[in-house]
Amino acid sequence: MRGAGLLSRPRRWSVARQLLALQAAVVVLLVAVGAALAHLDARRAVGDRARQEVAAVAATIADAPNVRAALAGGAPSRELQPYAERVRADTGVDFITIMSPDGIRYTHPDPGRIGERFLGNTGRARLGRPLTETYTGTLGPSVRTVAPVFADPAGPPGGTGASGRAGADGGPKGGASSRSSPWGSRSARYRPSCANGSCR
C-alpha cells in the first residue's frame, strides 16, 4: 500500500520546467499587450483621419458660393438638399447637414429630418469658428465638424454646415460609408465645380 501511495503522488516540476513555463507566460502577456496597443493606435489613427476628412468637407461646404446664395434665398432646402447629397456621395461621409443659424436643418440624408433641430453643438460655429467633436445624433455616435457659412464676410454667419462620419471613432461601419477607397482619396481632394454660381 505504501508503494501505491508513492506512485500516486504528483511529480514536482523541475526548476528548468518552471522557468520555461514562466518565460512562456511572459511571452504570451507581451504579445497580448502589444496587440492591444496596436489596436488602440490603429483606432486613434482612424479617428484622426476621420476628423481631418470631415473638417475638409465642412470647410468646402461653407465656402461654396451656391450654399451662401441658397441660405440668403427663400427656399434653401430645395436647392441645398440635392447638392448636399451629391457631395455626400462624392466624399463618402455619412451625413452633410446645412442649417440655419438657429440649427434648423435644411438638409439631411433622411429627408424626413429636414426642418428639425440639429443634434450637436453649433454655438462655436455661430460665433464664426469651426468645431470638430464626437456627438450622438440621429445616426448614432459620429465624428463631425460644424463650420460657419458667411453670406456676408463682414457680418455674422448666415448658417452653418456640418459633415460627419458615423461611429465613435469615425471608422467604417458598413453600408455606403465603408467603401474601398482609402480615407483621404476623395474628401480631401473634393472640389466642387462651380459655373454661374451653381456647384456640382
PDB file of N, CA and C in Angstrom, residues 7-73:
ATOM      1  N   LEU A   7       3.380   6.011  -5.723  1.00  0.00           N
ATOM      2  CA  LEU A   7       3.175   6.113  -7.166  1.00  0.00           C
ATOM      3  C   LEU A   7       2.141   7.172  -7.541  1.00  0.00           C
ATOM      4  N   SER A   8       1.134   7.392  -6.665  1.00  0.00           N
ATOM      5  CA  SER A   8       0.077   8.350  -6.976  1.00  0.00           C
ATOM      6  C   SER A   8       0.439   9.788  -6.620  1.00  0.00           C
ATOM      7  N   ARG A   9       1.527   9.989  -5.933  1.00  0.00           N
ATOM      8  CA  ARG A   9       1.927  11.347  -5.557  1.00  0.00           C
ATOM      9  C   ARG A   9       2.337  12.135  -6.801  1.00  0.00           C
ATOM     10  N   PRO A  10       1.785  13.360  -7.029  1.00  0.00           N
ATOM     11  CA  PRO A  10       2.145  14.140  -8.229  1.00  0.00           C
ATOM     12  C   PRO A  10       3.625  14.521  -8.222  1.00  0.00           C
ATOM     13  N   ARG A  11       4.197  14.466  -9.384  1.00  0.00           N
ATOM     14  CA  ARG A  11       5.614  14.809  -9.521  1.00  0.00           C
ATOM     15  C   ARG A  11       5.771  16.328  -9.549  1.00  0.00           C
ATOM     16  N   ARG A  12       6.739  16.841  -8.862  1.00  0.00           N
ATOM     17  CA  ARG A  12       7.018  18.272  -8.847  1.00  0.00           C
ATOM     18  C   ARG A  12       7.820  18.651 -10.079  1.00  0.00           C
ATOM     19  N   TRP A  13       7.492  19.863 -10.597  1.00  0.00           N
ATOM     20  CA  TRP A  13       8.222  20.339 -11.763  1.00  0.00           C
ATOM     21  C   TRP A  13       9.648  20.686 -11.367  1.00  0.00           C
ATOM     22  N   SER A  14      10.527  20.441 -12.300  1.00  0.00           N
ATOM     23  CA  SER A  14      11.908  20.843 -12.070  1.00  0.00           C
ATOM     24  C   SER A  14      12.028  22.347 -12.213  1.00  0.00           C
ATOM     25  N   VAL A  15      13.120  22.890 -11.726  1.00  0.00           N
ATOM     26  CA  VAL A  15      13.361  24.331 -11.833  1.00  0.00           C
ATOM     27  C   VAL A  15      13.383  24.764 -13.303  1.00  0.00           C
ATOM     28  N   ALA A  16      13.955  23.934 -14.159  1.00  0.00           N
ATOM     29  CA  ALA A  16      14.046  24.266 -15.576  1.00  0.00           C
ATOM     30  C   ALA A  16      12.662  24.358 -16.204  1.00  0.00           C
ATOM     31  N   ARG A  17      11.773  23.399 -15.851  1.00  0.00           N
ATOM     32  CA  ARG A  17      10.425  23.439 -16.408  1.00  0.00           C
ATOM     33  C   ARG A  17       9.645  24.635 -15.874  1.00  0.00           C
ATOM     34  N   GLN A  18       9.854  24.996 -14.621  1.00  0.00           N
ATOM     35  CA  GLN A  18       9.179  26.164 -14.065  1.00  0.00           C
ATOM     36  C   GLN A  18       9.624  27.441 -14.768  1.00  0.00           C
ATOM     37  N   LEU A  19      10.915  27.544 -15.028  1.00  0.00           N
ATOM     38  CA  LEU A  19      11.421  28.721 -15.733  1.00  0.00           C
ATOM     39  C   LEU A  19      10.872  28.785 -17.156  1.00  0.00           C
ATOM     40  N   LEU A  20      10.784  27.614 -17.820  1.00  0.00           N
ATOM     41  CA  LEU A  20      10.256  27.584 -19.176  1.00  0.00           C
ATOM     42  C   LEU A  20       8.789  28.022 -19.201  1.00  0.00           C
ATOM     43  N   ALA A  21       8.002  27.559 -18.244  1.00  0.00           N
ATOM     44  CA  ALA A  21       6.594  27.954 -18.175  1.00  0.00           C
ATOM     45  C   ALA A  21       6.455  29.443 -17.895  1.00  0.00           C
ATOM     46  N   LEU A  22       7.326  29.971 -17.008  1.00  0.00           N
ATOM     47  CA  LEU A  22       7.293  31.399 -16.703  1.00  0.00           C
ATOM     48  C   LEU A  22       7.633  32.230 -17.933  1.00  0.00           C
ATOM     49  N   GLN A  23       8.639  31.799 -18.695  1.00  0.00           N
ATOM     50  CA  GLN A  23       9.014  32.520 -19.911  1.00  0.00           C
ATOM     51  C   GLN A  23       7.870  32.504 -20.933  1.00  0.00           C
ATOM     52  N   ALA A  24       7.206  31.339 -21.057  1.00  0.00           N
ATOM     53  CA  ALA A  24       6.089  31.252 -21.996  1.00  0.00           C
ATOM     54  C   ALA A  24       4.956  32.184 -21.589  1.00  0.00           C
ATOM     55  N   ALA A  25       4.671  32.265 -20.290  1.00  0.00           N
ATOM     56  CA  ALA A  25       3.612  33.149 -19.815  1.00  0.00           C
ATOM     57  C   ALA A  25       3.959  34.610 -20.081  1.00  0.00           C
ATOM     58  N   VAL A  26       5.225  34.964 -19.874  1.00  0.00           N
ATOM     59  CA  VAL A  26       5.657  36.340 -20.126  1.00  0.00           C
ATOM     60  C   VAL A  26       5.524  36.682 -21.608  1.00  0.00           C
ATOM     61  N   VAL A  27       5.903  35.748 -22.483  1.00  0.00           N
ATOM     62  CA  VAL A  27       5.800  35.978 -23.921  1.00  0.00           C
ATOM     63  C   VAL A  27       4.337  36.193 -24.330  1.00  0.00           C
ATOM     64  N   VAL A  28       3.443  35.333 -23.809  1.00  0.00           N
ATOM     65  CA  VAL A  28       2.013  35.472 -24.126  1.00  0.00           C
ATOM     66  C   VAL A  28       1.487  36.819 -23.651  1.00  0.00           C
ATOM     67  N   LEU A  29       1.889  37.230 -22.453  1.00  0.00           N
ATOM     68  CA  LEU A  29       1.444  38.512 -21.917  1.00  0.00           C
ATOM     69  C   LEU A  29       1.944  39.673 -22.771  1.00  0.00           C
ATOM     70  N   LEU A  30       3.212  39.623 -23.177  1.00  0.00           N
ATOM     71  CA  LEU A  30       3.772  40.698 -24.002  1.00  0.00           C
ATOM     72  C   LEU A  30       3.077  40.773 -25.361  1.00  0.00           C
ATOM     73  N   VAL A  31       2.783  39.616 -25.949  1.00  0.00           N
ATOM     74  CA  VAL A  31       2.086  39.602 -27.236  1.00  0.00           C
ATOM     75  C   VAL A  31       0.689  40.208 -27.092  1.00  0.00           C
ATOM     76  N   ALA A  32      -0.018  39.840 -26.002  1.00  0.00           N
ATOM     77  CA  ALA A  32      -1.361  40.368 -25.784  1.00  0.00           C
ATOM     78  C   ALA A  32      -1.332  41.878 -25.585  1.00  0.00           C
ATOM     79  N   VAL A  33      -0.376  42.370 -24.796  1.00  0.00           N
ATOM     80  CA  VAL A  33      -0.257  43.809 -24.567  1.00  0.00           C
ATOM     81  C   VAL A  33       0.089  44.530 -25.866  1.00  0.00           C
ATOM     82  N   GLY A  34       1.013  43.945 -26.648  1.00  0.00           N
ATOM     83  CA  GLY A  34       1.384  44.562 -27.917  1.00  0.00           C
ATOM     84  C   GLY A  34       0.216  44.642 -28.889  1.00  0.00           C
ATOM     85  N   ALA A  35      -0.591  43.568 -28.940  1.00  0.00           N
ATOM     86  CA  ALA A  35      -1.757  43.565 -29.821  1.00  0.00           C
ATOM     87  C   ALA A  35      -2.775  44.617 -29.384  1.00  0.00           C
ATOM     88  N   ALA A  36      -2.972  44.746 -28.081  1.00  0.00           N
ATOM     89  CA  ALA A  36      -3.923  45.740 -27.576  1.00  0.00           C
ATOM     90  C   ALA A  36      -3.451  47.156 -27.903  1.00  0.00           C
ATOM     91  N   LEU A  37      -2.157  47.419 -27.711  1.00  0.00           N
ATOM     92  CA  LEU A  37      -1.624  48.747 -28.021  1.00  0.00           C
ATOM     93  C   LEU A  37      -1.714  49.049 -29.515  1.00  0.00           C
ATOM     94  N   ALA A  38      -1.443  48.041 -30.346  1.00  0.00           N
ATOM     95  CA  ALA A  38      -1.541  48.244 -31.793  1.00  0.00           C
ATOM     96  C   ALA A  38      -2.975  48.549 -32.201  1.00  0.00           C
ATOM     97  N   HIS A  39      -3.931  47.855 -31.560  1.00  0.00           N
ATOM     98  CA  HIS A  39      -5.343  48.111 -31.867  1.00  0.00           C
ATOM     99  C   HIS A  39      -5.740  49.532 -31.477  1.00  0.00           C
ATOM    100  N   LEU A  40      -5.304  49.963 -30.293  1.00  0.00           N
ATOM    101  CA  LEU A  40      -5.624  51.314 -29.848  1.00  0.00           C
ATOM    102  C   LEU A  40      -4.990  52.360 -30.756  1.00  0.00           C
ATOM    103  N   ASP A  41      -3.758  52.099 -31.188  1.00  0.00           N
ATOM    104  CA  ASP A  41      -3.068  53.041 -32.065  1.00  0.00           C
ATOM    105  C   ASP A  41      -3.766  53.118 -33.420  1.00  0.00           C
ATOM    106  N   ALA A  42      -4.239  51.973 -33.928  1.00  0.00           N
ATOM    107  CA  ALA A  42      -4.947  51.969 -35.208  1.00  0.00           C
ATOM    108  C   ALA A  42      -6.258  52.734 -35.095  1.00  0.00           C
ATOM    109  N   ARG A  43      -6.980  52.548 -33.991  1.00  0.00           N
ATOM    110  CA  ARG A  43      -8.235  53.274 -33.809  1.00  0.00           C
ATOM    111  C   ARG A  43      -7.985  54.768 -33.696  1.00  0.00           C
ATOM    112  N   ARG A  44      -6.894  55.142 -33.026  1.00  0.00           N
ATOM    113  CA  ARG A  44      -6.569  56.557 -32.901  1.00  0.00           C
ATOM    114  C   ARG A  44      -6.252  57.154 -34.276  1.00  0.00           C
ATOM    115  N   ALA A  45      -5.523  56.390 -35.099  1.00  0.00           N
ATOM    116  CA  ALA A  45      -5.192  56.875 -36.439  1.00  0.00           C
ATOM    117  C   ALA A  45      -6.444  57.030 -37.290  1.00  0.00           C
ATOM    118  N   VAL A  46      -7.373  56.069 -37.192  1.00  0.00           N
ATOM    119  CA  VAL A  46      -8.630  56.164 -37.930  1.00  0.00           C
ATOM    120  C   VAL A  46      -9.408  57.395 -37.485  1.00  0.00           C
ATOM    121  N   GLY A  47      -9.458  57.625 -36.174  1.00  0.00           N
ATOM    122  CA  GLY A  47     -10.164  58.788 -35.660  1.00  0.00           C
ATOM    123  C   GLY A  47      -9.553  60.095 -36.128  1.00  0.00           C
ATOM    124  N   ASP A  48      -8.214  60.151 -36.145  1.00  0.00           N
ATOM    125  CA  ASP A  48      -7.539  61.366 -36.617  1.00  0.00           C
ATOM    126  C   ASP A  48      -7.856  61.635 -38.089  1.00  0.00           C
ATOM    127  N   ARG A  49      -7.819  60.571 -38.901  1.00  0.00           N
ATOM    128  CA  ARG A  49      -8.131  60.756 -40.321  1.00  0.00           C
ATOM    129  C   ARG A  49      -9.579  61.189 -40.514  1.00  0.00           C
ATOM    130  N   ALA A  50     -10.472  60.603 -39.726  1.00  0.00           N
ATOM    131  CA  ALA A  50     -11.889  60.972 -39.844  1.00  0.00           C
ATOM    132  C   ALA A  50     -12.093  62.441 -39.509  1.00  0.00           C
ATOM    133  N   ARG A  51     -11.438  62.920 -38.455  1.00  0.00           N
ATOM    134  CA  ARG A  51     -11.581  64.329 -38.085  1.00  0.00           C
ATOM    135  C   ARG A  51     -11.052  65.242 -39.187  1.00  0.00           C
ATOM    136  N   GLN A  52      -9.934  64.869 -39.788  1.00  0.00           N
ATOM    137  CA  GLN A  52      -9.392  65.678 -40.874  1.00  0.00           C
ATOM    138  C   GLN A  52     -10.330  65.694 -42.078  1.00  0.00           C
ATOM    139  N   GLU A  53     -10.928  64.532 -42.377  1.00  0.00           N
ATOM    140  CA  GLU A  53     -11.802  64.437 -43.535  1.00  0.00           C
ATOM    141  C   GLU A  53     -13.076  65.261 -43.357  1.00  0.00           C
ATOM    142  N   VAL A  54     -13.730  65.097 -42.217  1.00  0.00           N
ATOM    143  CA  VAL A  54     -14.998  65.829 -42.032  1.00  0.00           C
ATOM    144  C   VAL A  54     -14.739  67.327 -41.935  1.00  0.00           C
ATOM    145  N   ALA A  55     -13.589  67.714 -41.408  1.00  0.00           N
ATOM    146  CA  ALA A  55     -13.251  69.140 -41.362  1.00  0.00           C
ATOM    147  C   ALA A  55     -13.061  69.695 -42.767  1.00  0.00           C
ATOM    148  N   ALA A  56     -12.422  68.917 -43.642  1.00  0.00           N
ATOM    149  CA  ALA A  56     -12.206  69.368 -45.018  1.00  0.00           C
ATOM    150  C   ALA A  56     -13.529  69.499 -45.762  1.00  0.00           C
ATOM    151  N   VAL A  57     -14.430  68.540 -45.579  1.00  0.00           N
ATOM    152  CA  VAL A  57     -15.720  68.593 -46.270  1.00  0.00           C
ATOM    153  C   VAL A  57     -16.552  69.760 -45.751  1.00  0.00           C
ATOM    154  N   ALA A  58     -16.578  69.947 -44.428  1.00  0.00           N
ATOM    155  CA  ALA A  58     -17.360  71.054 -43.861  1.00  0.00           C
ATOM    156  C   ALA A  58     -16.838  72.395 -44.353  1.00  0.00           C
ATOM    157  N   ALA A  59     -15.517  72.538 -44.450  1.00  0.00           N
ATOM    158  CA  ALA A  59     -14.944  73.790 -44.940  1.00  0.00           C
ATOM    159  C   ALA A  59     -15.316  74.027 -46.402  1.00  0.00           C
ATOM    160  N   THR A  60     -15.329  72.952 -47.203  1.00  0.00           N
ATOM    161  CA  THR A  60     -15.716  73.081 -48.609  1.00  0.00           C
ATOM    162  C   THR A  60     -17.165  73.521 -48.736  1.00  0.00           C
ATOM    163  N   ILE A  61     -18.035  72.912 -47.922  1.00  0.00           N
ATOM    164  CA  ILE A  61     -19.452  73.288 -47.941  1.00  0.00           C
ATOM    165  C   ILE A  61     -19.614  74.762 -47.564  1.00  0.00           C
ATOM    166  N   ALA A  62     -18.925  75.170 -46.509  1.00  0.00           N
ATOM    167  CA  ALA A  62     -19.068  76.538 -46.016  1.00  0.00           C
ATOM    168  C   ALA A  62     -18.585  77.571 -47.027  1.00  0.00           C
ATOM    169  N   ASP A  63     -17.616  77.184 -47.871  1.00  0.00           N
ATOM    170  CA  ASP A  63     -17.052  78.130 -48.836  1.00  0.00           C
ATOM    171  C   ASP A  63     -17.762  78.105 -50.185  1.00  0.00           C
ATOM    172  N   ALA A  64     -18.697  77.192 -50.382  1.00  0.00           N
ATOM    173  CA  ALA A  64     -19.343  77.070 -51.693  1.00  0.00           C
ATOM    174  C   ALA A  64     -20.260  78.264 -51.963  1.00  0.00           C
ATOM    175  N   PRO A  65     -20.107  78.951 -53.095  1.00  0.00           N
ATOM    176  CA  PRO A  65     -20.948  80.123 -53.389  1.00  0.00           C
ATOM    177  C   PRO A  65     -22.441  79.793 -53.432  1.00  0.00           C
ATOM    178  N   ASN A  66     -22.786  78.604 -53.943  1.00  0.00           N
ATOM    179  CA  ASN A  66     -24.211  78.282 -54.042  1.00  0.00           C
ATOM    180  C   ASN A  66     -24.837  78.047 -52.674  1.00  0.00           C
ATOM    181  N   VAL A  67     -24.044  77.583 -51.708  1.00  0.00           N
ATOM    182  CA  VAL A  67     -24.559  77.416 -50.348  1.00  0.00           C
ATOM    183  C   VAL A  67     -24.853  78.780 -49.742  1.00  0.00           C
ATOM    184  N   ARG A  68     -23.938  79.701 -49.909  1.00  0.00           N
ATOM    185  CA  ARG A  68     -24.151  81.050 -49.378  1.00  0.00           C
ATOM    186  C   ARG A  68     -25.382  81.694 -50.012  1.00  0.00           C
ATOM    187  N   ALA A  69     -25.520  81.522 -51.330  1.00  0.00           N
ATOM    188  CA  ALA A  69     -26.648  82.129 -52.020  1.00  0.00           C
ATOM    189  C   ALA A  69     -27.968  81.489 -51.585  1.00  0.00           C
ATOM    190  N   ALA A  70     -27.966  80.173 -51.414  1.00  0.00           N
ATOM    191  CA  ALA A  70     -29.202  79.491 -51.030  1.00  0.00           C
ATOM    192  C   ALA A  70     -29.641  79.880 -49.624  1.00  0.00           C
ATOM    193  N   LEU A  71     -28.684  80.060 -48.722  1.00  0.00           N
ATOM    194  CA  LEU A  71     -29.033  80.451 -47.356  1.00  0.00           C
ATOM    195  C   LEU A  71     -29.654  81.844 -47.320  1.00  0.00           C
ATOM    196  N   ALA A  72     -29.290  82.664 -48.287  1.00  0.00           N
ATOM    197  CA  ALA A  72     -29.864  84.008 -48.342  1.00  0.00           C
ATOM    198  C   ALA A  72     -31.176  84.046 -49.103  1.00  0.00           C
ATOM    199  N   GLY A  73     -31.546  82.920 -49.745  1.00  0.00           N
ATOM    200  CA  GLY A  73     -32.769  82.875 -50.527  1.00  0.00           C
ATOM    201  C   GLY A  73     -33.965  82.446 -49.697  1.00  0.00           C
TER     202      GLY A  73
END
